[in-house]
Structure formats: structure tokens, C-alpha cells
């Protein structure tokens, strides 16, 4: 069974009413550099992004080191999506539990695939006191929605694929190779979404089982 380890890295800060948060691109750049130095193989980026304050250079360095990036496409048409629009970053849009596109999900020709973005249960924080510590008490919350919850599912799939290959003595997938593998093993959902142009919602909905078990069908997955 593949083994996966998690490395939480904070690059966001609270803004206004909780749980709102903002991500500074300089903090994000430093977080990416740190995770790369620590040997992370895949990074989940569930935040909007602009090519500012060294972000592009940090991503370039990480990609050259073999790090795979997964980015949430966003929850509105105007989402800032520098990361998602990069060819070497896996961009994830959102669907509901019926594989129908979640209407607020940002779509575009740069989206690679979708994952569930509706009715998600996730770790959370709750406010139990007036100070900053009181607003950081761990909790779980159900019924959440957003592409920020879809992207981590894809990130987990990449982590499992890389761990599986490591256990089998094979080289890890390149960032492009990981994207191709996920795209080609996604379950086609276009018939359920006739109102959207096929090239704006990716190749389908994430299927982790197929990503781990389907025979390779692209050159990228045979490395």
C-alpha cells in the first residue's frame, strides 16, 4: 500500500470575518520554496494567484525539481488564476455529487479535470474566544462547497500515484505526466453538462481508482 506523508505549510492570513483569508504572493513564493527544499512531491494550491513577488520563479524552480502543482480553478468567472493557466499546473474545477458542473466554478480551456466541490466535509476552525488563538480551534464542518475542496482530492490522487510508483521502483511522473494521467483516467462527464463547451470543463471527473490501476495509455505514464 503506498505511503503518503503530509506537510502543512501556511501562507494565508485572516481577513475580516472568519473564515475569510487572503494569500500574499510573497508568502506563497516562500512557502513553495520551503516545501520544495523539504522534498514535497506535490503541492495543493487552493487559492487565487497572480504572477507577483517571485511566485513564477518559485513555481519554475519547484517544477524543475519535479514538484507537481494542483490549483483550484476558482469560484467565480473573474478568479485570478495565474497558476491554473500554466501548462505545468493541474487546474481543477468543481462538480456536484451528480457530476454536474457546480455553477460558480471557474471554467476555461486551461482546466484539466473536475472533482467534487459540493457537500464536502472538511477540517475547519471555530471561534471559541476573542483572541487569535480562540479563532484557531480545530473542528470539522459538513456541507462545504468550493473548488478549494475539489483540488485537494486531485492532490491526494497525485500523491498516491507517486507513492505507488516509488513502491514499484519506477521514476515519479513529471508534472505534465501526472496531468496527462489524471486527464486520461477521468470519468467523462460531458453528457451531463451539455450547456458547457467541452473544452472548458476538463476531460472529466477525477477517478482515483482508474488513475492507480488503468493500463498506461500515454507516453508520459510509461516513464
PDB file of C-alpha atoms in Angstrom:
ATOM      1  CA  UNK A   1       0.000   0.000   0.000  1.00  0.00           C
ATOM      2  CA  UNK A   2       1.502   3.382  -0.959  1.00  0.00           C
ATOM      3  CA  UNK A   3       2.607   5.572   1.920  1.00  0.00           C
ATOM      4  CA  UNK A   4       1.957   9.309   1.818  1.00  0.00           C
ATOM      5  CA  UNK A   5       3.100  11.979   4.258  1.00  0.00           C
ATOM      6  CA  UNK A   6       1.564  15.447   4.655  1.00  0.00           C
ATOM      7  CA  UNK A   7       3.429  18.723   5.096  1.00  0.00           C
ATOM      8  CA  UNK A   8       1.132  21.608   6.126  1.00  0.00           C
ATOM      9  CA  UNK A   9       2.603  24.984   5.104  1.00  0.00           C
ATOM     10  CA  UNK A  10       0.819  28.216   5.984  1.00  0.00           C
ATOM     11  CA  UNK A  11       0.846  31.152   3.564  1.00  0.00           C
ATOM     12  CA  UNK A  12      -2.566  32.721   4.263  1.00  0.00           C
ATOM     13  CA  UNK A  13      -3.805  35.182   6.857  1.00  0.00           C
ATOM     14  CA  UNK A  14      -7.222  36.017   8.248  1.00  0.00           C
ATOM     15  CA  UNK A  15      -9.131  38.869   6.622  1.00  0.00           C
ATOM     16  CA  UNK A  16     -12.280  40.290   8.171  1.00  0.00           C
ATOM     17  CA  UNK A  17     -14.949  37.860   9.261  1.00  0.00           C
ATOM     18  CA  UNK A  18     -13.694  34.339   9.798  1.00  0.00           C
ATOM     19  CA  UNK A  19     -13.045  32.046   7.992  1.00  0.00           C
ATOM     20  CA  UNK A  20     -12.165  34.510   5.232  1.00  0.00           C
ATOM     21  CA  UNK A  21      -8.475  34.535   4.347  1.00  0.00           C
ATOM     22  CA  UNK A  22      -6.060  36.116   1.914  1.00  0.00           C
ATOM     23  CA  UNK A  23      -2.860  34.750   0.395  1.00  0.00           C
ATOM     24  CA  UNK A  24       0.073  37.090  -0.146  1.00  0.00           C
ATOM     25  CA  UNK A  25       2.075  36.093  -3.225  1.00  0.00           C
ATOM     26  CA  UNK A  26       5.388  36.730  -1.460  1.00  0.00           C
ATOM     27  CA  UNK A  27       4.344  34.430   1.374  1.00  0.00           C
ATOM     28  CA  UNK A  28       3.193  31.871  -1.187  1.00  0.00           C
ATOM     29  CA  UNK A  29       6.530  32.076  -3.024  1.00  0.00           C
ATOM     30  CA  UNK A  30       8.422  31.454   0.194  1.00  0.00           C
ATOM     31  CA  UNK A  31       6.089  28.619   1.157  1.00  0.00           C
ATOM     32  CA  UNK A  32       6.661  26.932  -2.218  1.00  0.00           C
ATOM     33  CA  UNK A  33      10.435  27.313  -1.879  1.00  0.00           C
ATOM     34  CA  UNK A  34      10.298  25.836   1.631  1.00  0.00           C
ATOM     35  CA  UNK A  35       8.152  22.868   0.569  1.00  0.00           C
ATOM     36  CA  UNK A  36      10.497  22.210  -2.348  1.00  0.00           C
ATOM     37  CA  UNK A  37      13.539  22.199  -0.059  1.00  0.00           C
ATOM     38  CA  UNK A  38      11.720  19.797   2.257  1.00  0.00           C
ATOM     39  CA  UNK A  39      11.215  17.333  -0.588  1.00  0.00           C
ATOM     40  CA  UNK A  40       7.486  17.710  -1.250  1.00  0.00           C
ATOM     41  CA  UNK A  41       6.403  15.884  -4.387  1.00  0.00           C
ATOM     42  CA  UNK A  42       3.018  17.586  -4.897  1.00  0.00           C
ATOM     43  CA  UNK A  43       1.641  20.908  -3.676  1.00  0.00           C
ATOM     44  CA  UNK A  44      -2.017  21.789  -3.269  1.00  0.00           C
ATOM     45  CA  UNK A  45      -2.742  25.455  -4.050  1.00  0.00           C
ATOM     46  CA  UNK A  46      -6.386  26.174  -3.231  1.00  0.00           C
ATOM     47  CA  UNK A  47      -6.063  29.915  -3.681  1.00  0.00           C
ATOM     48  CA  UNK A  48      -6.188  32.588  -6.364  1.00  0.00           C
ATOM     49  CA  UNK A  49      -2.847  33.660  -7.768  1.00  0.00           C
ATOM     50  CA  UNK A  50      -1.078  36.418  -9.659  1.00  0.00           C
ATOM     51  CA  UNK A  51       2.431  36.343 -11.125  1.00  0.00           C
ATOM     52  CA  UNK A  52       3.807  38.693  -8.492  1.00  0.00           C
ATOM     53  CA  UNK A  53       6.509  38.825  -5.805  1.00  0.00           C
ATOM     54  CA  UNK A  54       8.514  35.903  -7.148  1.00  0.00           C
ATOM     55  CA  UNK A  55       5.660  33.408  -7.465  1.00  0.00           C
ATOM     56  CA  UNK A  56       6.500  32.459 -11.052  1.00  0.00           C
ATOM     57  CA  UNK A  57      10.176  31.914 -10.250  1.00  0.00           C
ATOM     58  CA  UNK A  58       9.315  29.803  -7.203  1.00  0.00           C
ATOM     59  CA  UNK A  59       6.998  27.614  -9.269  1.00  0.00           C
ATOM     60  CA  UNK A  60       9.589  27.292 -12.046  1.00  0.00           C
ATOM     61  CA  UNK A  61      12.227  26.133  -9.574  1.00  0.00           C
ATOM     62  CA  UNK A  62       9.833  23.653  -7.976  1.00  0.00           C
ATOM     63  CA  UNK A  63       8.710  22.218 -11.322  1.00  0.00           C
ATOM     64  CA  UNK A  64      12.339  21.756 -12.358  1.00  0.00           C
ATOM     65  CA  UNK A  65      12.789  19.784  -9.125  1.00  0.00           C
ATOM     66  CA  UNK A  66       9.866  17.535 -10.128  1.00  0.00           C
ATOM     67  CA  UNK A  67       7.178  19.039  -7.898  1.00  0.00           C
ATOM     68  CA  UNK A  68       3.607  18.661  -9.193  1.00  0.00           C
ATOM     69  CA  UNK A  69       1.253  21.609  -8.606  1.00  0.00           C
ATOM     70  CA  UNK A  70      -2.527  21.319  -8.255  1.00  0.00           C
ATOM     71  CA  UNK A  71      -4.605  24.511  -8.310  1.00  0.00           C
ATOM     72  CA  UNK A  72      -8.283  25.201  -7.632  1.00  0.00           C
ATOM     73  CA  UNK A  73      -9.767  26.892 -10.701  1.00  0.00           C
ATOM     74  CA  UNK A  74     -11.739  29.376  -8.595  1.00  0.00           C
ATOM     75  CA  UNK A  75     -15.306  30.112  -7.590  1.00  0.00           C
ATOM     76  CA  UNK A  76     -16.184  32.920  -9.950  1.00  0.00           C
ATOM     77  CA  UNK A  77     -15.546  33.823 -13.565  1.00  0.00           C
ATOM     78  CA  UNK A  78     -13.038  36.543 -12.697  1.00  0.00           C
ATOM     79  CA  UNK A  79     -10.857  34.439 -10.394  1.00  0.00           C
ATOM     80  CA  UNK A  80      -7.158  35.299 -10.634  1.00  0.00           C
ATOM     81  CA  UNK A  81      -5.731  32.059 -11.992  1.00  0.00           C
ATOM     82  CA  UNK A  82      -2.080  32.514 -12.933  1.00  0.00           C
ATOM     83  CA  UNK A  83      -1.201  29.082 -11.549  1.00  0.00           C
ATOM     84  CA  UNK A  84      -4.114  27.254 -13.126  1.00  0.00           C
ATOM     85  CA  UNK A  85      -3.407  28.689 -16.555  1.00  0.00           C
ATOM     86  CA  UNK A  86       0.160  27.393 -16.540  1.00  0.00           C
ATOM     87  CA  UNK A  87       0.571  24.269 -18.678  1.00  0.00           C
ATOM     88  CA  UNK A  88       2.659  22.600 -15.971  1.00  0.00           C
ATOM     89  CA  UNK A  89      -0.006  23.060 -13.256  1.00  0.00           C
ATOM     90  CA  UNK A  90      -3.081  20.826 -12.881  1.00  0.00           C
ATOM     91  CA  UNK A  91      -6.191  23.031 -12.777  1.00  0.00           C
ATOM     92  CA  UNK A  92      -9.272  21.595 -11.060  1.00  0.00           C
ATOM     93  CA  UNK A  93     -12.860  22.781 -11.472  1.00  0.00           C
ATOM     94  CA  UNK A  94     -15.811  21.577  -9.393  1.00  0.00           C
ATOM     95  CA  UNK A  95     -18.818  19.297  -9.850  1.00  0.00           C
ATOM     96  CA  UNK A  96     -21.677  18.308  -7.554  1.00  0.00           C
ATOM     97  CA  UNK A  97     -22.432  14.775  -6.390  1.00  0.00           C
ATOM     98  CA  UNK A  98     -24.139  14.045  -9.726  1.00  0.00           C
ATOM     99  CA  UNK A  99     -21.085  15.121 -11.768  1.00  0.00           C
ATOM    100  CA  UNK A 100     -22.898  18.256 -12.926  1.00  0.00           C
ATOM    101  CA  UNK A 101     -20.692  21.346 -13.016  1.00  0.00           C
ATOM    102  CA  UNK A 102     -21.027  23.413  -9.851  1.00  0.00           C
ATOM    103  CA  UNK A 103     -22.306  26.661 -11.344  1.00  0.00           C
ATOM    104  CA  UNK A 104     -19.936  29.087  -9.520  1.00  0.00           C
ATOM    105  CA  UNK A 105     -16.886  27.050 -10.552  1.00  0.00           C
ATOM    106  CA  UNK A 106     -14.475  28.930 -12.791  1.00  0.00           C
ATOM    107  CA  UNK A 107     -14.205  27.254 -16.178  1.00  0.00           C
ATOM    108  CA  UNK A 108     -11.792  27.667 -19.078  1.00  0.00           C
ATOM    109  CA  UNK A 109      -9.757  25.929 -21.736  1.00  0.00           C
ATOM    110  CA  UNK A 110      -6.953  25.592 -19.180  1.00  0.00           C
ATOM    111  CA  UNK A 111      -8.999  23.411 -16.785  1.00  0.00           C
ATOM    112  CA  UNK A 112      -7.668  19.838 -16.740  1.00  0.00           C
ATOM    113  CA  UNK A 113     -10.362  17.936 -14.852  1.00  0.00           C
ATOM    114  CA  UNK A 114     -13.019  18.250 -12.150  1.00  0.00           C
ATOM    115  CA  UNK A 115     -13.583  16.866  -8.667  1.00  0.00           C
ATOM    116  CA  UNK A 116     -16.414  17.067  -6.151  1.00  0.00           C
ATOM    117  CA  UNK A 117     -16.899  20.598  -4.864  1.00  0.00           C
ATOM    118  CA  UNK A 118     -20.313  20.327  -3.190  1.00  0.00           C
ATOM    119  CA  UNK A 119     -21.365  18.738   0.093  1.00  0.00           C
ATOM    120  CA  UNK A 120     -17.814  18.264   1.316  1.00  0.00           C
ATOM    121  CA  UNK A 121     -16.874  17.566   4.938  1.00  0.00           C
ATOM    122  CA  UNK A 122     -13.510  19.044   5.880  1.00  0.00           C
ATOM    123  CA  UNK A 123     -11.325  20.113   8.744  1.00  0.00           C
ATOM    124  CA  UNK A 124     -12.176  23.639   9.846  1.00  0.00           C
ATOM    125  CA  UNK A 125     -11.637  26.143  12.641  1.00  0.00           C
ATOM    126  CA  UNK A 126     -14.137  27.517  15.096  1.00  0.00           C
ATOM    127  CA  UNK A 127     -14.077  30.648  17.197  1.00  0.00           C
ATOM    128  CA  UNK A 128     -14.128  29.977  20.921  1.00  0.00           C
ATOM    129  CA  UNK A 129     -12.519  33.167  22.211  1.00  0.00           C
ATOM    130  CA  UNK A 130     -11.810  36.820  21.422  1.00  0.00           C
ATOM    131  CA  UNK A 131      -8.098  36.479  20.594  1.00  0.00           C
ATOM    132  CA  UNK A 132      -6.323  34.890  17.629  1.00  0.00           C
ATOM    133  CA  UNK A 133      -5.804  31.599  19.459  1.00  0.00           C
ATOM    134  CA  UNK A 134      -9.509  31.415  20.151  1.00  0.00           C
ATOM    135  CA  UNK A 135     -10.213  31.604  16.430  1.00  0.00           C
ATOM    136  CA  UNK A 136      -7.899  28.698  15.614  1.00  0.00           C
ATOM    137  CA  UNK A 137      -9.590  25.845  17.455  1.00  0.00           C
ATOM    138  CA  UNK A 138      -9.816  22.696  15.282  1.00  0.00           C
ATOM    139  CA  UNK A 139     -13.196  21.474  14.136  1.00  0.00           C
ATOM    140  CA  UNK A 140     -14.978  19.621  11.324  1.00  0.00           C
ATOM    141  CA  UNK A 141     -17.684  21.106   9.160  1.00  0.00           C
ATOM    142  CA  UNK A 142     -20.038  19.445   6.682  1.00  0.00           C
ATOM    143  CA  UNK A 143     -21.863  20.823   3.668  1.00  0.00           C
ATOM    144  CA  UNK A 144     -18.956  22.910   2.401  1.00  0.00           C
ATOM    145  CA  UNK A 145     -18.665  23.934  -1.252  1.00  0.00           C
ATOM    146  CA  UNK A 146     -15.898  25.340  -3.447  1.00  0.00           C
ATOM    147  CA  UNK A 147     -13.119  24.360  -5.784  1.00  0.00           C
ATOM    148  CA  UNK A 148     -10.779  24.738  -2.802  1.00  0.00           C
ATOM    149  CA  UNK A 149     -12.215  21.401  -1.676  1.00  0.00           C
ATOM    150  CA  UNK A 150     -12.027  19.815  -5.134  1.00  0.00           C
ATOM    151  CA  UNK A 151      -8.323  20.486  -5.711  1.00  0.00           C
ATOM    152  CA  UNK A 152      -7.074  18.594  -2.608  1.00  0.00           C
ATOM    153  CA  UNK A 153      -8.777  15.431  -3.867  1.00  0.00           C
ATOM    154  CA  UNK A 154      -6.678  15.645  -7.022  1.00  0.00           C
ATOM    155  CA  UNK A 155      -3.589  16.444  -4.960  1.00  0.00           C
ATOM    156  CA  UNK A 156      -4.198  13.299  -2.934  1.00  0.00           C
ATOM    157  CA  UNK A 157      -4.513  11.283  -6.133  1.00  0.00           C
ATOM    158  CA  UNK A 158      -1.154  12.599  -7.354  1.00  0.00           C
ATOM    159  CA  UNK A 159       0.449  11.753  -4.008  1.00  0.00           C
ATOM    160  CA  UNK A 160      -0.886   8.191  -4.249  1.00  0.00           C
ATOM    161  CA  UNK A 161       0.311   7.808  -7.847  1.00  0.00           C
ATOM    162  CA  UNK A 162       3.811   8.979  -6.982  1.00  0.00           C
ATOM    163  CA  UNK A 163       3.956   6.794  -3.864  1.00  0.00           C
ATOM    164  CA  UNK A 164       2.769   3.797  -5.877  1.00  0.00           C
ATOM    165  CA  UNK A 165       5.462   4.336  -8.480  1.00  0.00           C
ATOM    166  CA  UNK A 166       8.098   4.736  -5.771  1.00  0.00           C
ATOM    167  CA  UNK A 167       6.994   1.473  -4.150  1.00  0.00           C
ATOM    168  CA  UNK A 168       7.277  -0.270  -7.531  1.00  0.00           C
ATOM    169  CA  UNK A 169      10.765   1.124  -8.167  1.00  0.00           C
ATOM    170  CA  UNK A 170       9.655   3.382 -11.023  1.00  0.00           C
ATOM    171  CA  UNK A 171      10.550   7.011 -11.635  1.00  0.00           C
ATOM    172  CA  UNK A 172       7.963   9.557 -10.491  1.00  0.00           C
ATOM    173  CA  UNK A 173       5.662  11.144 -13.020  1.00  0.00           C
ATOM    174  CA  UNK A 174       6.691  14.544 -14.282  1.00  0.00           C
ATOM    175  CA  UNK A 175       4.247  17.407 -13.668  1.00  0.00           C
ATOM    176  CA  UNK A 176       2.987  17.093 -17.253  1.00  0.00           C
ATOM    177  CA  UNK A 177       2.904  13.303 -16.964  1.00  0.00           C
ATOM    178  CA  UNK A 178       0.779  13.487 -13.817  1.00  0.00           C
ATOM    179  CA  UNK A 179      -1.655  15.848 -15.528  1.00  0.00           C
ATOM    180  CA  UNK A 180      -1.962  13.546 -18.547  1.00  0.00           C
ATOM    181  CA  UNK A 181      -2.541  10.507 -16.348  1.00  0.00           C
ATOM    182  CA  UNK A 182      -5.351  12.206 -14.444  1.00  0.00           C
ATOM    183  CA  UNK A 183      -6.909  13.623 -17.596  1.00  0.00           C
ATOM    184  CA  UNK A 184      -6.968  10.299 -19.410  1.00  0.00           C
ATOM    185  CA  UNK A 185      -8.381   8.330 -16.463  1.00  0.00           C
ATOM    186  CA  UNK A 186     -11.089  10.839 -15.509  1.00  0.00           C
ATOM    187  CA  UNK A 187     -14.715   9.751 -15.963  1.00  0.00           C
ATOM    188  CA  UNK A 188     -16.278  11.560 -18.913  1.00  0.00           C
ATOM    189  CA  UNK A 189     -18.979  13.932 -17.662  1.00  0.00           C
ATOM    190  CA  UNK A 190     -19.684  15.928 -20.793  1.00  0.00           C
ATOM    191  CA  UNK A 191     -23.048  14.284 -21.498  1.00  0.00           C
ATOM    192  CA  UNK A 192     -24.205  15.519 -18.088  1.00  0.00           C
ATOM    193  CA  UNK A 193     -23.098  19.066 -18.865  1.00  0.00           C
ATOM    194  CA  UNK A 194     -24.460  19.926 -22.327  1.00  0.00           C
ATOM    195  CA  UNK A 195     -24.609  23.649 -21.568  1.00  0.00           C
ATOM    196  CA  UNK A 196     -20.829  23.945 -21.279  1.00  0.00           C
ATOM    197  CA  UNK A 197     -18.316  23.779 -24.067  1.00  0.00           C
ATOM    198  CA  UNK A 198     -16.376  20.513 -23.686  1.00  0.00           C
ATOM    199  CA  UNK A 199     -13.013  22.259 -23.747  1.00  0.00           C
ATOM    200  CA  UNK A 200     -13.873  24.469 -20.744  1.00  0.00           C
ATOM    201  CA  UNK A 201     -14.610  21.809 -18.109  1.00  0.00           C
ATOM    202  CA  UNK A 202     -11.642  19.475 -18.474  1.00  0.00           C
ATOM    203  CA  UNK A 203     -11.698  15.844 -19.576  1.00  0.00           C
ATOM    204  CA  UNK A 204     -13.942  14.559 -16.822  1.00  0.00           C
ATOM    205  CA  UNK A 205     -14.349  13.922 -13.092  1.00  0.00           C
ATOM    206  CA  UNK A 206     -11.449  12.551 -11.063  1.00  0.00           C
ATOM    207  CA  UNK A 207     -11.370   8.759 -10.706  1.00  0.00           C
ATOM    208  CA  UNK A 208      -8.626   7.799  -8.276  1.00  0.00           C
ATOM    209  CA  UNK A 209      -9.081   4.052  -8.758  1.00  0.00           C
ATOM    210  CA  UNK A 210      -8.563   4.336 -12.508  1.00  0.00           C
ATOM    211  CA  UNK A 211      -5.568   6.641 -12.064  1.00  0.00           C
ATOM    212  CA  UNK A 212      -3.907   3.972  -9.938  1.00  0.00           C
ATOM    213  CA  UNK A 213      -4.933   0.848 -11.840  1.00  0.00           C
ATOM    214  CA  UNK A 214      -5.714   1.562 -15.518  1.00  0.00           C
ATOM    215  CA  UNK A 215      -3.088   0.347 -18.004  1.00  0.00           C
ATOM    216  CA  UNK A 216      -0.922   3.231 -19.241  1.00  0.00           C
ATOM    217  CA  UNK A 217      -2.162   4.759 -22.494  1.00  0.00           C
ATOM    218  CA  UNK A 218       0.136   7.760 -22.906  1.00  0.00           C
ATOM    219  CA  UNK A 219       3.882   8.071 -23.344  1.00  0.00           C
ATOM    220  CA  UNK A 220       4.102  10.204 -20.228  1.00  0.00           C
ATOM    221  CA  UNK A 221       2.866   7.391 -17.972  1.00  0.00           C
ATOM    222  CA  UNK A 222       5.342   4.825 -19.279  1.00  0.00           C
ATOM    223  CA  UNK A 223       8.463   6.541 -17.932  1.00  0.00           C
TER     224      UNK A 223
END
